[in-house]
C-alpha cells in the first residue's frame, strides 16, 4: 500500500482508534483519506453503506468503527453491543469486497479470547473455552467479524486481515465515568479528586485483575504496518507485551495526576476477567515493536485530558 497515493477509508475516524489512524496516515503523507461522520453515514444501515462504497470505491479500508465501552456499558446494553457491531462489520466487509477494495483491516479486541485462557494469550487460543460474561456480547460480535474476514478470504479471495488489540488508551478516549474503561475513568476521578481536595478515589473491584495497556498511536502504527506487510487469515495480536494490576495502574495514574489521597477499592463492583495479556510474538516476528511506555503514555494522555477536560465532562 502506498500511503501517499491510495484512497483510504477509515471507518470510525471519530473514535479513539480511528482518530489515531487518521493521524498516522496523515503523518505518512496520505492525500486521499476518506472519512464520514455518523450523521453522514450510519454504518449499521446496509443501504447507506452500499451506496457509499459504490460511490467512493476506496482502495483500502481500516474498519475501526464499533460500538465500544467498558465493563458497565457492556453490562447495561448487551443488545446494542451485539447488534451494532454485527451490523457495522457485516455491512462494511461485504460492501468492501463487492466494490473491489484491495485490502481491509478489521479491528477486533483481546476480549475475544476465553476467560480462562492461558496467559499470555496466543492467537490459537480463540474459541478454546467460555468467554468472560461481562463482555461476551461484544466478544461474540468481534469473533464473527474476524471469522467473516477469514471466510471472505477463503471463498472470495478477499484480502481481509484482522488485528486484535489489547486495552487501548490515549488522546480522544472516552472519559465518561459510566461507560469508559478503567484507565480514563481513573484519570478523571483522580483529577477531579485532586481539584476538589477529596480524601479518596473509588476504584472498582479488588484491584487485583491484571490488564495490558497499549497507547493508541502505537496501535495505529501497527495497523499500518500490518496493512503493508501481512496477508493471512490468522488474526494478529497487538499489545505492549506486559501487564499491570489495576491497583498498580491506579497508583501510577494518581502519581501522574498529582493526587495524594487514598485509593479506596470497592469489591461490590465486578472485577471482570482476572488477567488479559496478549502474546505478541506473531507481530514482533513480523518486525514491529511498540514505542510508547505506560508512564510516558499516561503523562501525554493526561496532558491531552487537561486541555480537553471541560468539553469531556459528560
Ligand atoms: P475490562 O478490561 O473489559 O474488564 O473493562 P474495564 O477497563 O472497564 O475494567 C477493567 C478493570 O478495572 C475491572 O476490574 C474494573 O472493575 C476495574 N476498574 C476499577 N475502577 C474502575 C473504573 O472507575 N471504571 C472502570 N470501567 N473500571 C474500573
Short mmCIF file of N, CA and C and ligand atoms in Angstrom, two decimals, residues 69-72 74 111 134-135 167 177-183 185-186 189 202-206 209 211 213 246 269-273 276, ligand 1:
data_model
loop_
_atom_site.label_atom_id
_atom_site.label_comp_id
_atom_site.label_asym_id
_atom_site.label_seq_id
_atom_site.Cartn_x
_atom_site.Cartn_y
_atom_site.Cartn_z
N UNK A 69 -17.15 0.12 24.77
CA UNK A 69 -17.36 0.67 26.11
C UNK A 69 -16.76 -0.24 27.16
N UNK A 70 -16.74 0.23 28.38
CA UNK A 70 -16.15 -0.52 29.49
C UNK A 70 -17.11 -1.53 30.07
N UNK A 71 -16.74 -2.01 31.22
CA UNK A 71 -17.42 -3.15 31.84
C UNK A 71 -18.90 -2.83 32.15
N UNK A 72 -19.18 -1.60 32.57
CA UNK A 72 -20.55 -1.23 32.91
C UNK A 72 -21.39 -1.01 31.65
N UNK A 74 -21.03 -2.47 28.78
CA UNK A 74 -21.32 -3.80 28.23
C UNK A 74 -22.46 -4.47 29.00
N UNK A 111 -10.70 -9.26 24.09
CA UNK A 111 -11.75 -9.95 24.85
C UNK A 111 -12.37 -11.10 24.06
N UNK A 134 -18.95 -10.64 31.32
CA UNK A 134 -19.25 -9.20 31.34
C UNK A 134 -19.12 -8.55 29.96
N UNK A 135 -18.42 -9.20 29.03
CA UNK A 135 -18.36 -8.57 27.70
C UNK A 135 -18.55 -9.57 26.56
N UNK A 167 -6.08 -3.68 25.59
CA UNK A 167 -6.74 -2.46 26.09
C UNK A 167 -5.96 -1.25 25.58
N UNK A 177 -17.63 8.65 33.11
CA UNK A 177 -17.41 7.73 34.23
C UNK A 177 -18.25 6.46 34.14
N UNK A 178 -19.38 6.55 33.47
CA UNK A 178 -20.29 5.40 33.42
C UNK A 178 -19.88 4.39 32.35
N UNK A 179 -19.43 4.88 31.19
CA UNK A 179 -19.21 3.95 30.07
C UNK A 179 -17.74 3.73 29.72
N UNK A 180 -16.83 4.42 30.38
CA UNK A 180 -15.43 4.34 29.94
C UNK A 180 -14.74 3.10 30.47
N UNK A 181 -13.54 2.87 29.98
CA UNK A 181 -12.68 1.84 30.51
C UNK A 181 -11.91 2.38 31.72
N UNK A 182 -11.20 1.48 32.36
CA UNK A 182 -10.61 1.81 33.65
C UNK A 182 -9.61 2.97 33.58
N UNK A 183 -8.77 3.00 32.57
CA UNK A 183 -7.69 4.00 32.58
C UNK A 183 -8.21 5.44 32.50
N UNK A 185 -11.20 6.41 33.18
CA UNK A 185 -12.07 6.63 34.35
C UNK A 185 -11.24 7.03 35.57
N UNK A 186 -10.15 6.30 35.81
CA UNK A 186 -9.34 6.62 36.99
C UNK A 186 -8.59 7.93 36.81
N UNK A 189 -11.21 10.51 37.63
CA UNK A 189 -11.55 10.51 39.06
C UNK A 189 -10.42 11.14 39.89
N UNK A 202 -12.49 6.31 44.43
CA UNK A 202 -13.04 4.96 44.44
C UNK A 202 -12.55 4.18 43.22
N UNK A 203 -11.97 3.01 43.48
CA UNK A 203 -11.50 2.13 42.40
C UNK A 203 -12.39 0.89 42.43
N UNK A 204 -13.01 0.57 41.29
CA UNK A 204 -13.93 -0.57 41.26
C UNK A 204 -13.18 -1.89 41.43
N UNK A 205 -13.86 -2.82 42.09
CA UNK A 205 -13.32 -4.18 42.20
C UNK A 205 -12.23 -4.28 43.24
N UNK A 206 -11.48 -5.38 43.16
CA UNK A 206 -10.48 -5.69 44.19
C UNK A 206 -9.12 -5.05 43.94
N UNK A 209 -7.19 -7.62 39.42
CA UNK A 209 -7.15 -8.02 38.00
C UNK A 209 -5.97 -7.35 37.29
N UNK A 211 -4.24 -6.05 33.66
CA UNK A 211 -4.55 -5.63 32.30
C UNK A 211 -3.29 -5.09 31.63
N UNK A 213 -1.91 -2.40 28.69
CA UNK A 213 -2.38 -1.15 28.06
C UNK A 213 -1.42 -0.74 26.95
N UNK A 246 -4.69 -3.60 38.42
CA UNK A 246 -5.49 -2.38 38.46
C UNK A 246 -5.00 -1.49 39.61
N UNK A 269 -18.14 -3.95 43.14
CA UNK A 269 -18.11 -3.80 41.68
C UNK A 269 -17.38 -4.99 41.06
N UNK A 270 -17.77 -5.37 39.83
CA UNK A 270 -17.16 -6.58 39.25
C UNK A 270 -15.70 -6.38 38.87
N UNK A 271 -14.93 -7.45 39.00
CA UNK A 271 -13.53 -7.44 38.59
C UNK A 271 -13.37 -7.73 37.10
N UNK A 272 -14.34 -8.44 36.53
CA UNK A 272 -14.18 -8.88 35.15
C UNK A 272 -13.15 -9.99 35.06
N UNK A 273 -12.59 -10.15 33.90
CA UNK A 273 -11.66 -11.26 33.70
C UNK A 273 -10.40 -11.03 34.55
N UNK A 276 -5.61 -10.22 31.45
CA UNK A 276 -5.70 -10.10 29.99
C UNK A 276 -4.36 -9.60 29.48
P1 LIG B 1 -12.43 -4.83 31.03
O1 LIG B 1 -10.96 -4.73 30.75
O2 LIG B 1 -13.22 -5.30 29.86
O3 LIG B 1 -12.71 -5.63 32.28
O4 LIG B 1 -13.02 -3.35 31.26
P2 LIG B 1 -12.66 -2.08 32.18
O5 LIG B 1 -11.49 -1.35 31.64
O6 LIG B 1 -13.95 -1.32 32.29
O7 LIG B 1 -12.30 -2.65 33.62
C1 LIG B 1 -11.06 -3.21 33.92
C2 LIG B 1 -10.93 -3.43 35.41
O8 LIG B 1 -10.76 -2.15 36.06
C3 LIG B 1 -12.12 -4.10 36.09
O9 LIG B 1 -11.61 -4.99 37.08
C4 LIG B 1 -12.84 -2.93 36.73
O10 LIG B 1 -13.64 -3.30 37.84
C5 LIG B 1 -11.65 -2.09 37.18
N1 LIG B 1 -11.95 -0.68 37.50
C6 LIG B 1 -11.53 -0.02 38.62
N2 LIG B 1 -12.03 1.22 38.64
C7 LIG B 1 -12.75 1.39 37.51
C8 LIG B 1 -13.50 2.49 36.98
O11 LIG B 1 -13.62 3.56 37.56
N3 LIG B 1 -14.08 2.29 35.76
C9 LIG B 1 -13.96 1.10 35.07
N4 LIG B 1 -14.53 0.99 33.86
N5 LIG B 1 -13.28 0.04 35.57
C10 LIG B 1 -12.69 0.18 36.77
#
